[in-house]
Amino acid sequence: QVQLVESGGGLVQPGGSLRLSCAASGSIFSSNFMGWYRQAPGKQREWVAHITSGGTTNYADSVKGRFTISRDNAKNTVYLQMNSLKPEDTAVYYCRLVLFGVDYWGKGTLVTVSS
């Protein structure tokens, strides 16, 4: 059983930056998919970005050029660097890991972008 714990959320002003971390309790080396999703108040959860075991990354158009996903297999951690944050980025951010066909989700970390 793998557990995921997100951290790094908080309150930031528009234009600011945050780095989210998602730490896995087990090895993520074999995971071909690690991603970040977010859910804003009153909206459905949406995909933000993901990274494969080979390092290929993909981003939602709404965050492309502002967010960067990365992974550190040695630390069993995936990161989301968020720059130029906008109020519409306000949401609970969730980490997702797919390992040997099993889906794992973290409990989320809240990001609030407000002046």
CSV table of N, CA, C and O in Angstrom, one decimal:
chain,number,residue,atom,x,y,z
A,1,GLN,N,0.9,-1.2,0.0
A,1,GLN,CA,0.0,0.0,0.0
A,1,GLN,C,0.9,1.2,0.0
A,1,GLN,O,1.8,1.3,0.8
A,2,VAL,N,0.6,2.2,-0.9
A,2,VAL,CA,1.4,3.4,-1.0
A,2,VAL,C,0.5,4.5,-0.4
A,2,VAL,O,-0.7,4.6,-0.7
A,3,GLN,N,1.1,5.4,0.4
A,3,GLN,CA,0.5,6.6,0.8
A,3,GLN,C,1.2,7.8,0.3
A,3,GLN,O,2.4,7.8,0.2
A,4,LEU,N,0.3,8.8,-0.1
A,4,LEU,CA,0.9,10.0,-0.7
A,4,LEU,C,0.5,11.2,0.3
A,4,LEU,O,-0.7,11.3,0.7
A,5,VAL,N,1.5,12.0,0.5
A,5,VAL,CA,1.2,13.2,1.4
A,5,VAL,C,1.7,14.4,0.7
A,5,VAL,O,2.9,14.6,0.4
A,6,GLU,N,0.8,15.3,0.4
A,6,GLU,CA,1.1,16.6,-0.2
A,6,GLU,C,1.4,17.6,0.8
A,6,GLU,O,0.9,17.6,1.9
A,7,SER,N,2.3,18.6,0.4
A,7,SER,CA,2.6,19.7,1.3
A,7,SER,C,3.0,20.9,0.4
A,7,SER,O,3.3,20.7,-0.8
A,8,GLY,N,3.1,22.0,1.1
A,8,GLY,CA,3.6,23.2,0.4
A,8,GLY,C,2.5,24.2,0.0
A,8,GLY,O,2.8,25.3,-0.5
A,9,GLY,N,1.3,23.9,0.2
A,9,GLY,CA,0.2,24.8,-0.1
A,9,GLY,C,0.2,26.0,0.9
A,9,GLY,O,0.9,26.0,1.9
A,10,GLY,N,-0.6,27.0,0.6
A,10,GLY,CA,-0.7,28.1,1.5
A,10,GLY,C,-1.3,29.3,0.7
A,10,GLY,O,-1.9,29.2,-0.3
A,11,LEU,N,-1.2,30.4,1.4
A,11,LEU,CA,-1.8,31.7,0.8
A,11,LEU,C,-0.6,32.5,0.1
A,11,LEU,O,0.4,32.7,0.7
A,12,VAL,N,-0.9,32.9,-1.1
A,12,VAL,CA,0.1,33.6,-1.8
A,12,VAL,C,-0.6,34.7,-2.6
A,12,VAL,O,-1.7,34.6,-3.0
A,13,GLN,N,0.1,35.8,-2.8
A,13,GLN,CA,-0.4,36.9,-3.6
A,13,GLN,C,-0.3,36.6,-5.1
A,13,GLN,O,0.5,35.8,-5.6
A,14,PRO,N,-1.2,37.2,-5.9
A,14,PRO,CA,-1.1,37.0,-7.3
A,14,PRO,C,0.3,37.4,-7.8
A,14,PRO,O,0.8,38.4,-7.4
A,15,GLY,N,0.8,36.6,-8.8
A,15,GLY,CA,2.1,36.8,-9.3
A,15,GLY,C,3.2,36.0,-8.5
A,15,GLY,O,4.3,36.0,-8.9
A,16,GLY,N,2.8,35.5,-7.3
A,16,GLY,CA,3.8,34.8,-6.5
A,16,GLY,C,4.0,33.4,-6.9
A,16,GLY,O,3.5,32.9,-7.9
A,17,SER,N,4.8,32.7,-6.1
A,17,SER,CA,5.2,31.3,-6.4
A,17,SER,C,5.0,30.4,-5.2
A,17,SER,O,5.1,30.8,-4.1
A,18,LEU,N,4.8,29.1,-5.5
A,18,LEU,CA,4.7,28.1,-4.5
A,18,LEU,C,5.3,26.8,-5.1
A,18,LEU,O,5.2,26.6,-6.3
A,19,ARG,N,5.9,26.0,-4.2
A,19,ARG,CA,6.3,24.7,-4.7
A,19,ARG,C,5.6,23.6,-3.8
A,19,ARG,O,5.8,23.6,-2.6
A,20,LEU,N,4.8,22.8,-4.5
A,20,LEU,CA,4.1,21.7,-3.8
A,20,LEU,C,5.0,20.4,-3.9
A,20,LEU,O,5.7,20.2,-4.9
A,21,SER,N,4.9,19.6,-2.9
A,21,SER,CA,5.6,18.4,-2.8
A,21,SER,C,4.6,17.2,-2.6
A,21,SER,O,3.6,17.4,-1.9
A,22,CYS,N,4.9,16.1,-3.1
A,22,CYS,CA,4.1,14.9,-2.9
A,22,CYS,C,5.0,13.8,-2.5
A,22,CYS,O,5.8,13.3,-3.4
A,23,ALA,N,5.0,13.4,-1.3
A,23,ALA,CA,6.0,12.3,-0.8
A,23,ALA,C,5.2,11.0,-0.7
A,23,ALA,O,4.1,10.9,-0.1
A,24,ALA,N,5.8,10.0,-1.4
A,24,ALA,CA,5.2,8.6,-1.4
A,24,ALA,C,5.9,7.8,-0.3
A,24,ALA,O,7.1,7.9,-0.1
A,25,SER,N,5.1,6.9,0.3
A,25,SER,CA,5.6,6.1,1.4
A,25,SER,C,6.5,4.9,0.9
A,25,SER,O,7.2,4.3,1.6
A,26,GLY,N,6.3,4.6,-0.4
A,26,GLY,CA,7.1,3.6,-1.0
A,26,GLY,C,7.8,4.1,-2.2
A,26,GLY,O,7.8,5.3,-2.6
A,27,SER,N,8.5,3.2,-2.9
A,27,SER,CA,9.3,3.5,-4.1
A,27,SER,C,8.4,3.9,-5.3
A,27,SER,O,7.4,3.2,-5.5
A,28,ILE,N,8.7,5.0,-5.9
A,28,ILE,CA,7.9,5.5,-7.1
A,28,ILE,C,8.7,5.2,-8.4
A,28,ILE,O,8.3,5.5,-9.4
A,29,PHE,N,9.8,4.5,-8.2
A,29,PHE,CA,10.7,4.3,-9.4
A,29,PHE,C,10.0,3.6,-10.5
A,29,PHE,O,10.1,4.0,-11.7
A,30,SER,N,9.1,2.7,-10.2
A,30,SER,CA,8.4,1.9,-11.2
A,30,SER,C,7.1,2.6,-11.7
A,30,SER,O,6.5,2.0,-12.6
A,31,SER,N,6.8,3.7,-11.2
A,31,SER,CA,5.5,4.4,-11.6
A,31,SER,C,5.7,5.1,-12.9
A,31,SER,O,6.6,5.9,-13.1
A,32,ASN,N,4.8,4.7,-13.8
A,32,ASN,CA,4.9,5.4,-15.1
A,32,ASN,C,4.0,6.7,-15.2
A,32,ASN,O,4.0,7.4,-16.2
A,33,PHE,N,3.3,6.9,-14.1
A,33,PHE,CA,2.5,8.1,-14.1
A,33,PHE,C,2.4,8.7,-12.7
A,33,PHE,O,2.0,8.1,-11.8
A,34,MET,N,2.8,10.0,-12.6
A,34,MET,CA,2.6,10.7,-11.4
A,34,MET,C,2.1,12.1,-11.9
A,34,MET,O,2.6,12.7,-12.8
A,35,GLY,N,1.0,12.5,-11.2
A,35,GLY,CA,0.3,13.7,-11.7
A,35,GLY,C,-0.2,14.6,-10.6
A,35,GLY,O,-0.3,14.1,-9.4
A,36,TRP,N,-0.5,15.8,-11.0
A,36,TRP,CA,-1.2,16.7,-10.1
A,36,TRP,C,-2.5,17.1,-10.7
A,36,TRP,O,-2.6,17.3,-11.9
A,37,TYR,N,-3.5,17.2,-9.8
A,37,TYR,CA,-4.8,17.6,-10.1
A,37,TYR,C,-5.2,18.7,-9.1
A,37,TYR,O,-4.6,18.8,-8.1
A,38,ARG,N,-6.3,19.4,-9.5
A,38,ARG,CA,-6.8,20.4,-8.6
A,38,ARG,C,-8.3,20.5,-8.6
A,38,ARG,O,-8.9,20.1,-9.7
A,39,GLN,N,-8.9,20.9,-7.5
A,39,GLN,CA,-10.3,21.1,-7.5
A,39,GLN,C,-10.6,22.4,-6.8
A,39,GLN,O,-10.3,22.6,-5.6
A,40,ALA,N,-11.2,23.3,-7.6
A,40,ALA,CA,-11.6,24.6,-7.1
A,40,ALA,C,-13.0,24.5,-6.5
A,40,ALA,O,-13.7,23.6,-6.8
A,41,PRO,N,-13.3,25.4,-5.6
A,41,PRO,CA,-14.6,25.4,-4.9
A,41,PRO,C,-15.8,25.4,-6.0
A,41,PRO,O,-15.8,26.2,-6.9
A,42,GLY,N,-16.7,24.4,-5.8
A,42,GLY,CA,-17.8,24.3,-6.7
A,42,GLY,C,-17.5,23.8,-8.1
A,42,GLY,O,-18.4,23.8,-8.9
A,43,LYS,N,-16.3,23.3,-8.3
A,43,LYS,CA,-15.9,22.8,-9.6
A,43,LYS,C,-15.4,21.3,-9.5
A,43,LYS,O,-15.1,20.8,-8.4
A,44,GLN,N,-15.4,20.7,-10.6
A,44,GLN,CA,-14.9,19.3,-10.7
A,44,GLN,C,-13.4,19.3,-10.6
A,44,GLN,O,-12.7,20.2,-11.0
A,45,ARG,N,-12.9,18.2,-10.2
A,45,ARG,CA,-11.4,18.0,-10.1
A,45,ARG,C,-10.9,18.0,-11.6
A,45,ARG,O,-11.5,17.3,-12.4
A,46,GLU,N,-9.8,18.6,-11.8
A,46,GLU,CA,-9.2,18.7,-13.1
A,46,GLU,C,-7.7,18.3,-13.1
A,46,GLU,O,-7.0,18.6,-12.1
A,47,TRP,N,-7.3,17.8,-14.2
A,47,TRP,CA,-5.9,17.4,-14.4
A,47,TRP,C,-5.1,18.7,-14.6
A,47,TRP,O,-5.5,19.6,-15.3
A,48,VAL,N,-3.9,18.8,-13.9
A,48,VAL,CA,-3.0,19.9,-14.1
A,48,VAL,C,-1.7,19.6,-14.9
A,48,VAL,O,-1.4,20.3,-15.8
A,49,ALA,N,-1.1,18.5,-14.5
A,49,ALA,CA,0.1,18.1,-15.1
A,49,ALA,C,0.5,16.7,-14.7
A,49,ALA,O,0.0,16.2,-13.7
A,50,HIS,N,1.3,16.0,-15.5
A,50,HIS,CA,1.8,14.7,-15.2
A,50,HIS,C,3.2,14.5,-15.7
A,50,HIS,O,3.6,15.2,-16.6
A,51,ILE,N,3.9,13.5,-15.1
A,51,ILE,CA,5.2,13.1,-15.6
A,51,ILE,C,5.3,11.6,-15.6
A,51,ILE,O,4.8,10.9,-14.7
A,52,THR,N,6.0,11.1,-16.7
A,52,THR,CA,6.1,9.7,-16.8
A,52,THR,C,7.5,9.2,-16.2
A,52,THR,O,8.3,10.0,-15.8
A,53,SER,N,7.6,7.9,-16.2
A,53,SER,CA,8.9,7.4,-15.7
A,53,SER,C,10.1,7.8,-16.5
A,53,SER,O,11.2,7.9,-16.0
A,54,GLY,N,9.8,8.1,-17.8
A,54,GLY,CA,10.9,8.5,-18.7
A,54,GLY,C,11.1,10.0,-18.6
A,54,GLY,O,12.0,10.5,-19.3
A,55,GLY,N,10.4,10.7,-17.8
A,55,GLY,CA,10.6,12.1,-17.7
A,55,GLY,C,9.7,13.0,-18.6
A,55,GLY,O,9.9,14.2,-18.6
A,56,THR,N,8.9,12.4,-19.4
A,56,THR,CA,8.0,13.2,-20.3
A,56,THR,C,6.9,13.9,-19.4
A,56,THR,O,6.3,13.3,-18.6
A,57,THR,N,6.8,15.1,-19.7
A,57,THR,CA,5.8,15.9,-19.0
A,57,THR,C,4.7,16.5,-19.9
A,57,THR,O,4.9,16.7,-21.1
A,58,ASN,N,3.5,16.7,-19.3
A,58,ASN,CA,2.4,17.3,-20.0
A,58,ASN,C,1.7,18.2,-19.1
A,58,ASN,O,1.6,17.9,-17.9
A,59,TYR,N,1.1,19.3,-19.6
A,59,TYR,CA,0.5,20.3,-18.8
A,59,TYR,C,-0.8,20.7,-19.4
A,59,TYR,O,-1.0,20.7,-20.6
A,60,ALA,N,-1.8,21.1,-18.5
A,60,ALA,CA,-3.0,21.7,-19.0
A,60,ALA,C,-2.7,23.0,-19.6
A,60,ALA,O,-1.7,23.7,-19.1
A,61,ASP,N,-3.4,23.4,-20.6
A,61,ASP,CA,-3.2,24.7,-21.2
A,61,ASP,C,-3.2,25.9,-20.2
A,61,ASP,O,-2.5,26.9,-20.4
A,62,SER,N,-4.0,25.8,-19.2
A,62,SER,CA,-4.2,26.9,-18.3
A,62,SER,C,-3.0,27.1,-17.4
A,62,SER,O,-2.8,28.2,-16.8
A,63,VAL,N,-2.1,26.1,-17.3
A,63,VAL,CA,-0.9,26.3,-16.5
A,63,VAL,C,0.4,26.2,-17.3
A,63,VAL,O,1.5,26.4,-16.7
A,64,LYS,N,0.3,25.9,-18.6
A,64,LYS,CA,1.5,25.7,-19.4
A,64,LYS,C,2.4,27.0,-19.4
A,64,LYS,O,1.8,28.1,-19.5
A,65,GLY,N,3.7,26.8,-19.2
A,65,GLY,CA,4.5,28.0,-19.1
A,65,GLY,C,4.7,28.6,-17.7
A,65,GLY,O,5.6,29.4,-17.5
A,66,ARG,N,3.8,28.2,-16.8
A,66,ARG,CA,3.9,28.8,-15.4
A,66,ARG,C,4.2,27.7,-14.4
A,66,ARG,O,4.8,28.0,-13.4
A,67,PHE,N,3.7,26.5,-14.6
A,67,PHE,CA,3.9,25.4,-13.7
A,67,PHE,C,5.0,24.4,-14.3
A,67,PHE,O,5.0,24.2,-15.5
A,68,THR,N,5.7,23.8,-13.4
A,68,THR,CA,6.7,22.8,-13.8
A,68,THR,C,6.6,21.6,-12.9
A,68,THR,O,6.7,21.7,-11.6
A,69,ILE,N,6.4,20.4,-13.4
A,69,ILE,CA,6.3,19.2,-12.6
A,69,ILE,C,7.7,18.5,-12.8
A,69,ILE,O,8.3,18.5,-13.8
A,70,SER,N,8.1,17.9,-11.7
A,70,SER,CA,9.4,17.1,-11.7
A,70,SER,C,9.3,16.0,-10.6
A,70,SER,O,8.4,16.0,-9.8
A,71,ARG,N,10.2,15.0,-10.7
A,71,ARG,CA,10.1,13.9,-9.8
A,71,ARG,C,11.6,13.6,-9.4
A,71,ARG,O,12.5,13.8,-10.2
A,72,ASP,N,11.7,13.2,-8.1
A,72,ASP,CA,13.0,12.7,-7.6
A,72,ASP,C,12.8,11.3,-7.1
A,72,ASP,O,12.2,11.1,-6.0
A,73,ASN,N,13.2,10.3,-7.9
A,73,ASN,CA,12.9,8.9,-7.5
A,73,ASN,C,13.7,8.5,-6.3
A,73,ASN,O,13.2,7.7,-5.5
A,74,ALA,N,14.8,9.1,-6.0
A,74,ALA,CA,15.6,8.8,-4.9
A,74,ALA,C,14.9,9.2,-3.6
A,74,ALA,O,15.0,8.6,-2.5
A,75,LYS,N,14.1,10.3,-3.7
A,75,LYS,CA,13.4,10.8,-2.5
A,75,LYS,C,11.9,10.4,-2.6
A,75,LYS,O,11.1,10.8,-1.7
A,76,ASN,N,11.5,9.6,-3.6
A,76,ASN,CA,10.1,9.2,-3.7
A,76,ASN,C,9.2,10.4,-3.7
A,76,ASN,O,8.1,10.3,-3.0
A,77,THR,N,9.5,11.4,-4.4
A,77,THR,CA,8.8,12.7,-4.3
A,77,THR,C,8.6,13.2,-5.7
A,77,THR,O,9.5,13.2,-6.5
A,78,VAL,N,7.4,13.8,-5.9
A,78,VAL,CA,7.1,14.6,-7.1
A,78,VAL,C,6.8,16.0,-6.7
A,78,VAL,O,6.2,16.2,-5.6
A,79,TYR,N,7.2,16.9,-7.5
A,79,TYR,CA,7.0,18.3,-7.2
A,79,TYR,C,6.2,19.1,-8.2
A,79,TYR,O,6.1,18.6,-9.4
A,80,LEU,N,5.6,20.2,-7.8
A,80,LEU,CA,4.9,21.1,-8.7
A,80,LEU,C,5.4,22.5,-8.4
A,80,LEU,O,4.9,23.0,-7.4
A,81,GLN,N,6.2,23.0,-9.2
A,81,GLN,CA,6.6,24.4,-9.1
A,81,GLN,C,5.6,25.3,-9.8
A,81,GLN,O,5.4,25.1,-11.0
A,82,MET,N,5.0,26.2,-9.0
A,82,MET,CA,4.0,27.1,-9.6
A,82,MET,C,4.4,28.5,-9.5
A,82,MET,O,4.7,29.0,-8.4
A,83,ASN,N,4.6,29.1,-10.7
A,83,ASN,CA,5.0,30.5,-10.7
A,83,ASN,C,3.9,31.4,-11.4
A,83,ASN,O,2.9,30.8,-12.0
A,84,SER,N,4.0,32.7,-11.2
A,84,SER,CA,3.0,33.6,-11.8
A,84,SER,C,1.6,33.2,-11.4
A,84,SER,O,0.7,33.1,-12.3
A,85,LEU,N,1.4,32.9,-10.2
A,85,LEU,CA,0.1,32.4,-9.8
A,85,LEU,C,-1.0,33.4,-9.9
A,85,LEU,O,-0.8,34.6,-9.8
A,86,LYS,N,-2.2,32.9,-10.3
A,86,LYS,CA,-3.4,33.7,-10.5
A,86,LYS,C,-4.5,33.3,-9.5
A,86,LYS,O,-4.5,32.2,-9.0
A,87,PRO,N,-5.4,34.2,-9.3
A,87,PRO,CA,-6.5,33.9,-8.4
A,87,PRO,C,-7.3,32.6,-8.8
A,87,PRO,O,-7.7,31.8,-8.0
A,88,GLU,N,-7.3,32.4,-10.1
A,88,GLU,CA,-8.0,31.2,-10.6
A,88,GLU,C,-7.3,29.9,-10.4
A,88,GLU,O,-7.8,28.8,-10.7
A,89,ASP,N,-6.1,30.0,-9.9
A,89,ASP,CA,-5.3,28.8,-9.5
A,89,ASP,C,-5.7,28.3,-8.1
A,89,ASP,O,-5.2,27.3,-7.7
A,90,THR,N,-6.5,29.1,-7.4
A,90,THR,CA,-7.0,28.7,-6.1
A,90,THR,C,-7.7,27.4,-6.2
A,90,THR,O,-8.7,27.3,-6.9
A,91,ALA,N,-7.3,26.4,-5.4
A,91,ALA,CA,-7.9,25.1,-5.4
A,91,ALA,C,-7.2,24.2,-4.4
A,91,ALA,O,-6.1,24.6,-3.8
A,92,VAL,N,-7.8,23.1,-4.1
A,92,VAL,CA,-7.1,22.0,-3.4
A,92,VAL,C,-6.3,21.2,-4.5
A,92,VAL,O,-6.9,20.8,-5.5
A,93,TYR,N,-5.0,21.0,-4.3
A,93,TYR,CA,-4.2,20.3,-5.2
A,93,TYR,C,-3.9,18.9,-4.7
A,93,TYR,O,-3.5,18.7,-3.5
A,94,TYR,N,-4.2,17.9,-5.6
A,94,TYR,CA,-4.0,16.5,-5.2
A,94,TYR,C,-2.9,15.9,-6.1
A,94,TYR,O,-2.8,16.2,-7.3
A,95,CYS,N,-2.2,15.0,-5.5
A,95,CYS,CA,-1.2,14.2,-6.1
A,95,CYS,C,-1.8,12.8,-6.5
A,95,CYS,O,-2.6,12.2,-5.7
A,96,ARG,N,-1.5,12.3,-7.6
A,96,ARG,CA,-1.9,11.0,-8.1
A,96,ARG,C,-0.8,10.2,-8.5
A,96,ARG,O,0.1,10.6,-9.3
A,97,LEU,N,-0.8,8.9,-8.1
A,97,LEU,CA,0.3,8.0,-8.5
A,97,LEU,C,-0.4,6.7,-9.1
A,97,LEU,O,-1.3,6.2,-8.5
A,98,VAL,N,0.1,6.3,-10.2
A,98,VAL,CA,-0.3,5.0,-10.8
A,98,VAL,C,0.8,4.0,-10.7
A,98,VAL,O,1.9,4.3,-11.3
A,99,LEU,N,0.7,2.9,-10.0
A,99,LEU,CA,1.7,2.0,-9.8
A,99,LEU,C,1.2,0.6,-10.0
A,99,LEU,O,0.3,0.2,-9.3
A,100,PHE,N,1.8,-0.1,-11.0
A,100,PHE,CA,1.3,-1.5,-11.3
A,100,PHE,C,-0.2,-1.5,-11.5
A,100,PHE,O,-0.8,-2.5,-11.0
A,101,GLY,N,-0.7,-0.5,-12.1
A,101,GLY,CA,-2.1,-0.5,-12.5
A,101,GLY,C,-3.1,-0.1,-11.3
A,101,GLY,O,-4.3,0.0,-11.5
A,102,VAL,N,-2.5,0.3,-10.2
A,102,VAL,CA,-3.3,0.7,-9.1
A,102,VAL,C,-3.2,2.3,-8.9
A,102,VAL,O,-2.1,2.8,-9.0
A,103,ASP,N,-4.3,2.9,-8.7
A,103,ASP,CA,-4.4,4.3,-8.5
A,103,ASP,C,-4.3,4.7,-7.0
A,103,ASP,O,-5.0,4.2,-6.2
A,104,TYR,N,-3.4,5.7,-6.8
A,104,TYR,CA,-3.3,6.2,-5.4
A,104,TYR,C,-3.5,7.7,-5.5
A,104,TYR,O,-3.0,8.4,-6.4
A,105,TRP,N,-4.1,8.2,-4.4
A,105,TRP,CA,-4.3,9.7,-4.3
A,105,TRP,C,-3.9,10.2,-2.9
A,105,TRP,O,-4.1,9.5,-2.0
A,106,GLY,N,-3.4,11.4,-2.9
A,106,GLY,CA,-3.2,12.0,-1.6
A,106,GLY,C,-4.5,12.7,-1.2
A,106,GLY,O,-5.5,12.7,-1.9
A,107,LYS,N,-4.4,13.3,0.0
A,107,LYS,CA,-5.6,14.0,0.6
A,107,LYS,C,-5.7,15.5,0.2
A,107,LYS,O,-6.6,16.1,0.5
A,108,GLY,N,-4.6,16.0,-0.5
A,108,GLY,CA,-4.7,17.3,-1.0
A,108,GLY,C,-4.0,18.4,-0.1
A,108,GLY,O,-3.9,18.2,1.1
A,109,THR,N,-3.6,19.5,-0.8
A,109,THR,CA,-3.1,20.7,-0.1
A,109,THR,C,-3.7,21.9,-0.7
A,109,THR,O,-3.9,22.0,-1.9
A,110,LEU,N,-4.2,22.8,0.2
A,110,LEU,CA,-4.9,24.0,-0.3
A,110,LEU,C,-4.0,25.1,-0.7
A,110,LEU,O,-3.1,25.5,0.0
A,111,VAL,N,-4.2,25.6,-1.9
A,111,VAL,CA,-3.5,26.8,-2.5
A,111,VAL,C,-4.5,27.9,-2.6
A,111,VAL,O,-5.5,27.7,-3.3
A,112,THR,N,-4.2,29.0,-2.0
A,112,THR,CA,-5.1,30.2,-2.1
A,112,THR,C,-4.3,31.3,-2.7
A,112,THR,O,-3.3,31.7,-2.1
A,113,VAL,N,-4.8,31.9,-3.8
A,113,VAL,CA,-4.1,33.0,-4.4
A,113,VAL,C,-5.0,34.2,-4.3
A,113,VAL,O,-6.1,34.3,-4.9
A,114,SER,N,-4.5,35.1,-3.5
A,114,SER,CA,-5.4,36.3,-3.2
A,114,SER,C,-4.5,37.4,-2.6
A,114,SER,O,-3.5,37.2,-2.0
A,115,SER,N,-5.0,38.7,-2.9
A,115,SER,CA,-4.3,39.8,-2.4
A,115,SER,C,-5.0,40.3,-1.1
A,115,SER,O,-4.5,41.2,-0.5
